[in-house]
mmCIF file with all atom_site columns, C-alpha atoms in Angstrom:
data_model
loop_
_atom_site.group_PDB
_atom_site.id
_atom_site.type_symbol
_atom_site.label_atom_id
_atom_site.label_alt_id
_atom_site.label_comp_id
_atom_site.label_asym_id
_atom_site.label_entity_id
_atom_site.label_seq_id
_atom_site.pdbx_PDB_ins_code
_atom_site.Cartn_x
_atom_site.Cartn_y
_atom_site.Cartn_z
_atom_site.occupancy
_atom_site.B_iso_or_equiv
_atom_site.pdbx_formal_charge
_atom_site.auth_seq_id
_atom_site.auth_comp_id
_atom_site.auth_asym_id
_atom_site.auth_atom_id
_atom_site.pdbx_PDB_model_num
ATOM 1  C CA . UNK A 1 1  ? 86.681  86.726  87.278  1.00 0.00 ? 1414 UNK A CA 1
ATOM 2  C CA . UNK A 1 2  ? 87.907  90.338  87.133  1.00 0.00 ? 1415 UNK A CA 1
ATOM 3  C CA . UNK A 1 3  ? 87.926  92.916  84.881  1.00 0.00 ? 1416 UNK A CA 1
ATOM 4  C CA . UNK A 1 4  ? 91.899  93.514  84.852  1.00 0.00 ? 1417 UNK A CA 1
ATOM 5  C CA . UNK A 1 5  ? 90.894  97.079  82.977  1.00 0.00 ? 1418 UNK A CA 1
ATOM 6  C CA . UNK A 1 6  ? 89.176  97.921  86.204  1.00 0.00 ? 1419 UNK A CA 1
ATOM 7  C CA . UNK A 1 7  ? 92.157  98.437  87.801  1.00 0.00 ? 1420 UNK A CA 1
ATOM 8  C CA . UNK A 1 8  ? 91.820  101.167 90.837  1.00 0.00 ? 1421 UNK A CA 1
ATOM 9  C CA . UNK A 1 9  ? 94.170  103.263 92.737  1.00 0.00 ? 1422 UNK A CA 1
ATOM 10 C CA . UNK A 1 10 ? 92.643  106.488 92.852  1.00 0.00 ? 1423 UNK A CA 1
ATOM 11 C CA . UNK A 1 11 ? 95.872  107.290 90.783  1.00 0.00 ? 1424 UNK A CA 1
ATOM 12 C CA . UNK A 1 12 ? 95.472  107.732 87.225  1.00 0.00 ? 1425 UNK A CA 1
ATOM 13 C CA . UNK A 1 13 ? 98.757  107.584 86.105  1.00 0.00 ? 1426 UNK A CA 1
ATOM 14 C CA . UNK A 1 14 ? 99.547  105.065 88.349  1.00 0.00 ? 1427 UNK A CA 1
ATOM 15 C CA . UNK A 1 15 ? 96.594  103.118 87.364  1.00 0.00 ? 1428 UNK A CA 1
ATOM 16 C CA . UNK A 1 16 ? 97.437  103.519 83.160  1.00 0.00 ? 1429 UNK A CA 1
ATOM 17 C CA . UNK A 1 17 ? 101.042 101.689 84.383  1.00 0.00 ? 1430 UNK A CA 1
ATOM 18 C CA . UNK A 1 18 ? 99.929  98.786  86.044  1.00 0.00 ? 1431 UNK A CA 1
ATOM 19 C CA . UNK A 1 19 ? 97.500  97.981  83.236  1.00 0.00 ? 1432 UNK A CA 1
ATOM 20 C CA . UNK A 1 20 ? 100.307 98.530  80.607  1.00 0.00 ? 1433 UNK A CA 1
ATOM 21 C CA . UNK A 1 21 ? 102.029 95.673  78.868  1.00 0.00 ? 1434 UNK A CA 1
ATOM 22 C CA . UNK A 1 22 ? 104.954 96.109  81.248  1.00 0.00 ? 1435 UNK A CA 1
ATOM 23 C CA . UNK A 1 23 ? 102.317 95.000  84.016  1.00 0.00 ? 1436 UNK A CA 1
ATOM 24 C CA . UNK A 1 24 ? 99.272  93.497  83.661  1.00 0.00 ? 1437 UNK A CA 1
ATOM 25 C CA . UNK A 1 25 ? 98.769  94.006  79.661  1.00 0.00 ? 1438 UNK A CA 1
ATOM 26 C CA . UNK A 1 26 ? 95.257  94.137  79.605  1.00 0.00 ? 1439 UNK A CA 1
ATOM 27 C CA . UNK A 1 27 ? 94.844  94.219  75.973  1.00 0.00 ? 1440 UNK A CA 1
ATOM 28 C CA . UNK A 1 28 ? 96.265  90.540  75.577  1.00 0.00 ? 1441 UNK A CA 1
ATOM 29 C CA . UNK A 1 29 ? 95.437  89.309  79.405  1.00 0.00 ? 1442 UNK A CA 1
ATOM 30 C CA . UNK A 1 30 ? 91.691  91.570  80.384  1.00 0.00 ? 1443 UNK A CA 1
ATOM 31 C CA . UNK A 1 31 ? 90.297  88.925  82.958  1.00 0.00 ? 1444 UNK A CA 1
ATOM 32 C CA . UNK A 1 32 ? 92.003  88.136  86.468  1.00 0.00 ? 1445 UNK A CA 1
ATOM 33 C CA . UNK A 1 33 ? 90.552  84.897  87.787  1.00 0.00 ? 1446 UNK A CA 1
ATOM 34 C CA . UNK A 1 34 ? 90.689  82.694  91.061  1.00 0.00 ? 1447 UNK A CA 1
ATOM 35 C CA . UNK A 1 35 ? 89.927  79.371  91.271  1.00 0.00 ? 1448 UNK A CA 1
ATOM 36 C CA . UNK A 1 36 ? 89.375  77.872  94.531  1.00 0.00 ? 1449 UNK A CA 1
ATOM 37 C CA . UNK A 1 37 ? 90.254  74.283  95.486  1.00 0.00 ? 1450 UNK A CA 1
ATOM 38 C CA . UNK A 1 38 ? 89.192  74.586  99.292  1.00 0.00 ? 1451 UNK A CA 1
ATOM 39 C CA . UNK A 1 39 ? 87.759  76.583  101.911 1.00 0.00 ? 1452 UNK A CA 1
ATOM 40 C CA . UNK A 1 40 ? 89.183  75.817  105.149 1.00 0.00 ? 1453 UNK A CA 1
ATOM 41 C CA . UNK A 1 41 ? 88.552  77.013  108.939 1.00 0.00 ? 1454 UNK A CA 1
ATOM 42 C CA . UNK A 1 42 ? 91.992  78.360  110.366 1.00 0.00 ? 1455 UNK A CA 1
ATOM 43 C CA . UNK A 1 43 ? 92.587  80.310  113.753 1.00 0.00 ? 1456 UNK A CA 1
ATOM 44 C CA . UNK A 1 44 ? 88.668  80.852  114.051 1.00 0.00 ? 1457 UNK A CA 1
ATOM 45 C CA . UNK A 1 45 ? 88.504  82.692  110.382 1.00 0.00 ? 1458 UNK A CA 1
ATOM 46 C CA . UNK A 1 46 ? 87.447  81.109  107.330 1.00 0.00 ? 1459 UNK A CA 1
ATOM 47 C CA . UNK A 1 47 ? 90.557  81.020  104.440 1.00 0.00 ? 1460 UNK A CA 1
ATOM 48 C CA . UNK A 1 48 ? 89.832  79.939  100.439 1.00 0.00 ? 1461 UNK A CA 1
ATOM 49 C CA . UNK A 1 49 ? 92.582  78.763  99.219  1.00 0.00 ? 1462 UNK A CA 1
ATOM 50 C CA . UNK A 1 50 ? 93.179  78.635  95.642  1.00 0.00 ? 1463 UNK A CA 1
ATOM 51 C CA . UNK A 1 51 ? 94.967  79.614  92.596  1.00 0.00 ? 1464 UNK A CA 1
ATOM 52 C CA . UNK A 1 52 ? 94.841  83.805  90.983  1.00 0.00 ? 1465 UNK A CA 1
ATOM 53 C CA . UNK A 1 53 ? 95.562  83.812  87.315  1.00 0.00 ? 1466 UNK A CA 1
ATOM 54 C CA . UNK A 1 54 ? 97.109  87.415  86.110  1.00 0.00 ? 1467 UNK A CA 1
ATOM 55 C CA . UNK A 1 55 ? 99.087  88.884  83.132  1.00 0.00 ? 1468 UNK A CA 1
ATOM 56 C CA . UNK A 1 56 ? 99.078  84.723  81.512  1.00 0.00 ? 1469 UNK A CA 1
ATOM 57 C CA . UNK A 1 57 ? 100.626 83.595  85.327  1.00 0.00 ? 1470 UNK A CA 1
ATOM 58 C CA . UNK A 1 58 ? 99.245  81.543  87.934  1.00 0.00 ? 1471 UNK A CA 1
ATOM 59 C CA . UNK A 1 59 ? 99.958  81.760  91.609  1.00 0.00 ? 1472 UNK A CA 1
ATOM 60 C CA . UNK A 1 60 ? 98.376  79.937  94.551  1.00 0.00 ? 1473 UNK A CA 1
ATOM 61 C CA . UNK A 1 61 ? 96.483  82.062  96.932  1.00 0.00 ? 1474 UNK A CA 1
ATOM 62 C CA . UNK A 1 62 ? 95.060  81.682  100.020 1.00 0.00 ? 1475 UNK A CA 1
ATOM 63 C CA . UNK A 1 63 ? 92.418  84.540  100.938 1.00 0.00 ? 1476 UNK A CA 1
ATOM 64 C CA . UNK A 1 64 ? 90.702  85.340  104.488 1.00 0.00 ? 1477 UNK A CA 1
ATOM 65 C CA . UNK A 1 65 ? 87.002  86.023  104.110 1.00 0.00 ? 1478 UNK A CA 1
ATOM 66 C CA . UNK A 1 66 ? 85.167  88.210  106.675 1.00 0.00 ? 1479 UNK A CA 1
ATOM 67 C CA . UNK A 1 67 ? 81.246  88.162  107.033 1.00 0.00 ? 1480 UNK A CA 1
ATOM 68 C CA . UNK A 1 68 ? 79.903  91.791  106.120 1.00 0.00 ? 1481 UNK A CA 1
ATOM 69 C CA . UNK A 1 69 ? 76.723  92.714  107.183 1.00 0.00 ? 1482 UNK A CA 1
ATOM 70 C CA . UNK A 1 70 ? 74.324  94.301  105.232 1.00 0.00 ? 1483 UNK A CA 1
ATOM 71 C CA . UNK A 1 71 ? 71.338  94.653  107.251 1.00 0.00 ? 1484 UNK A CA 1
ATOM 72 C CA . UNK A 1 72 ? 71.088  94.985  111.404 1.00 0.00 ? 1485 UNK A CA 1
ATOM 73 C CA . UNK A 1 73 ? 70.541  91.269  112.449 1.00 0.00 ? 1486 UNK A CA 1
ATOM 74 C CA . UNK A 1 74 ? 72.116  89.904  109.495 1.00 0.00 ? 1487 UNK A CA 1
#
């Protein structure tokens, strides 16, 4: 779950837009959520594929995950 108020661009006006009601309309719709239905091995990368819920709308999504080390060795 994400805070859909948290939107980011670095650009403020930008930013008060996309959380308007013309966009994502925060005030009636503040989380954006992803379910996940499976997590798959494709191409040697690992993909979760699921469904992203924004603005009242869901939309199947399939995202590529990426191990990030934190700590040498890790």
């Amino acid at each position: 779950v994400l805070d859909a108020a948290s939107f980011n661009t670095g650009n403020p006006k930008r930013d008060t837009a996309v959380r308007s009601a013309k966009y994502l309309d925060v005030a009636a719709f503040p989380d954006i959520t992803f379910d996940s239905q499976e997590i798959r091995r494709e191409d040697g990368k690992w993909v979760v594929i699921g469904t992203v819920t924004a603005h009242g709308v869901a939309s199947p999504a399939d995202l590529s995950v990426e191990r990030f080390a934190t700590t040498p060795g890790s």
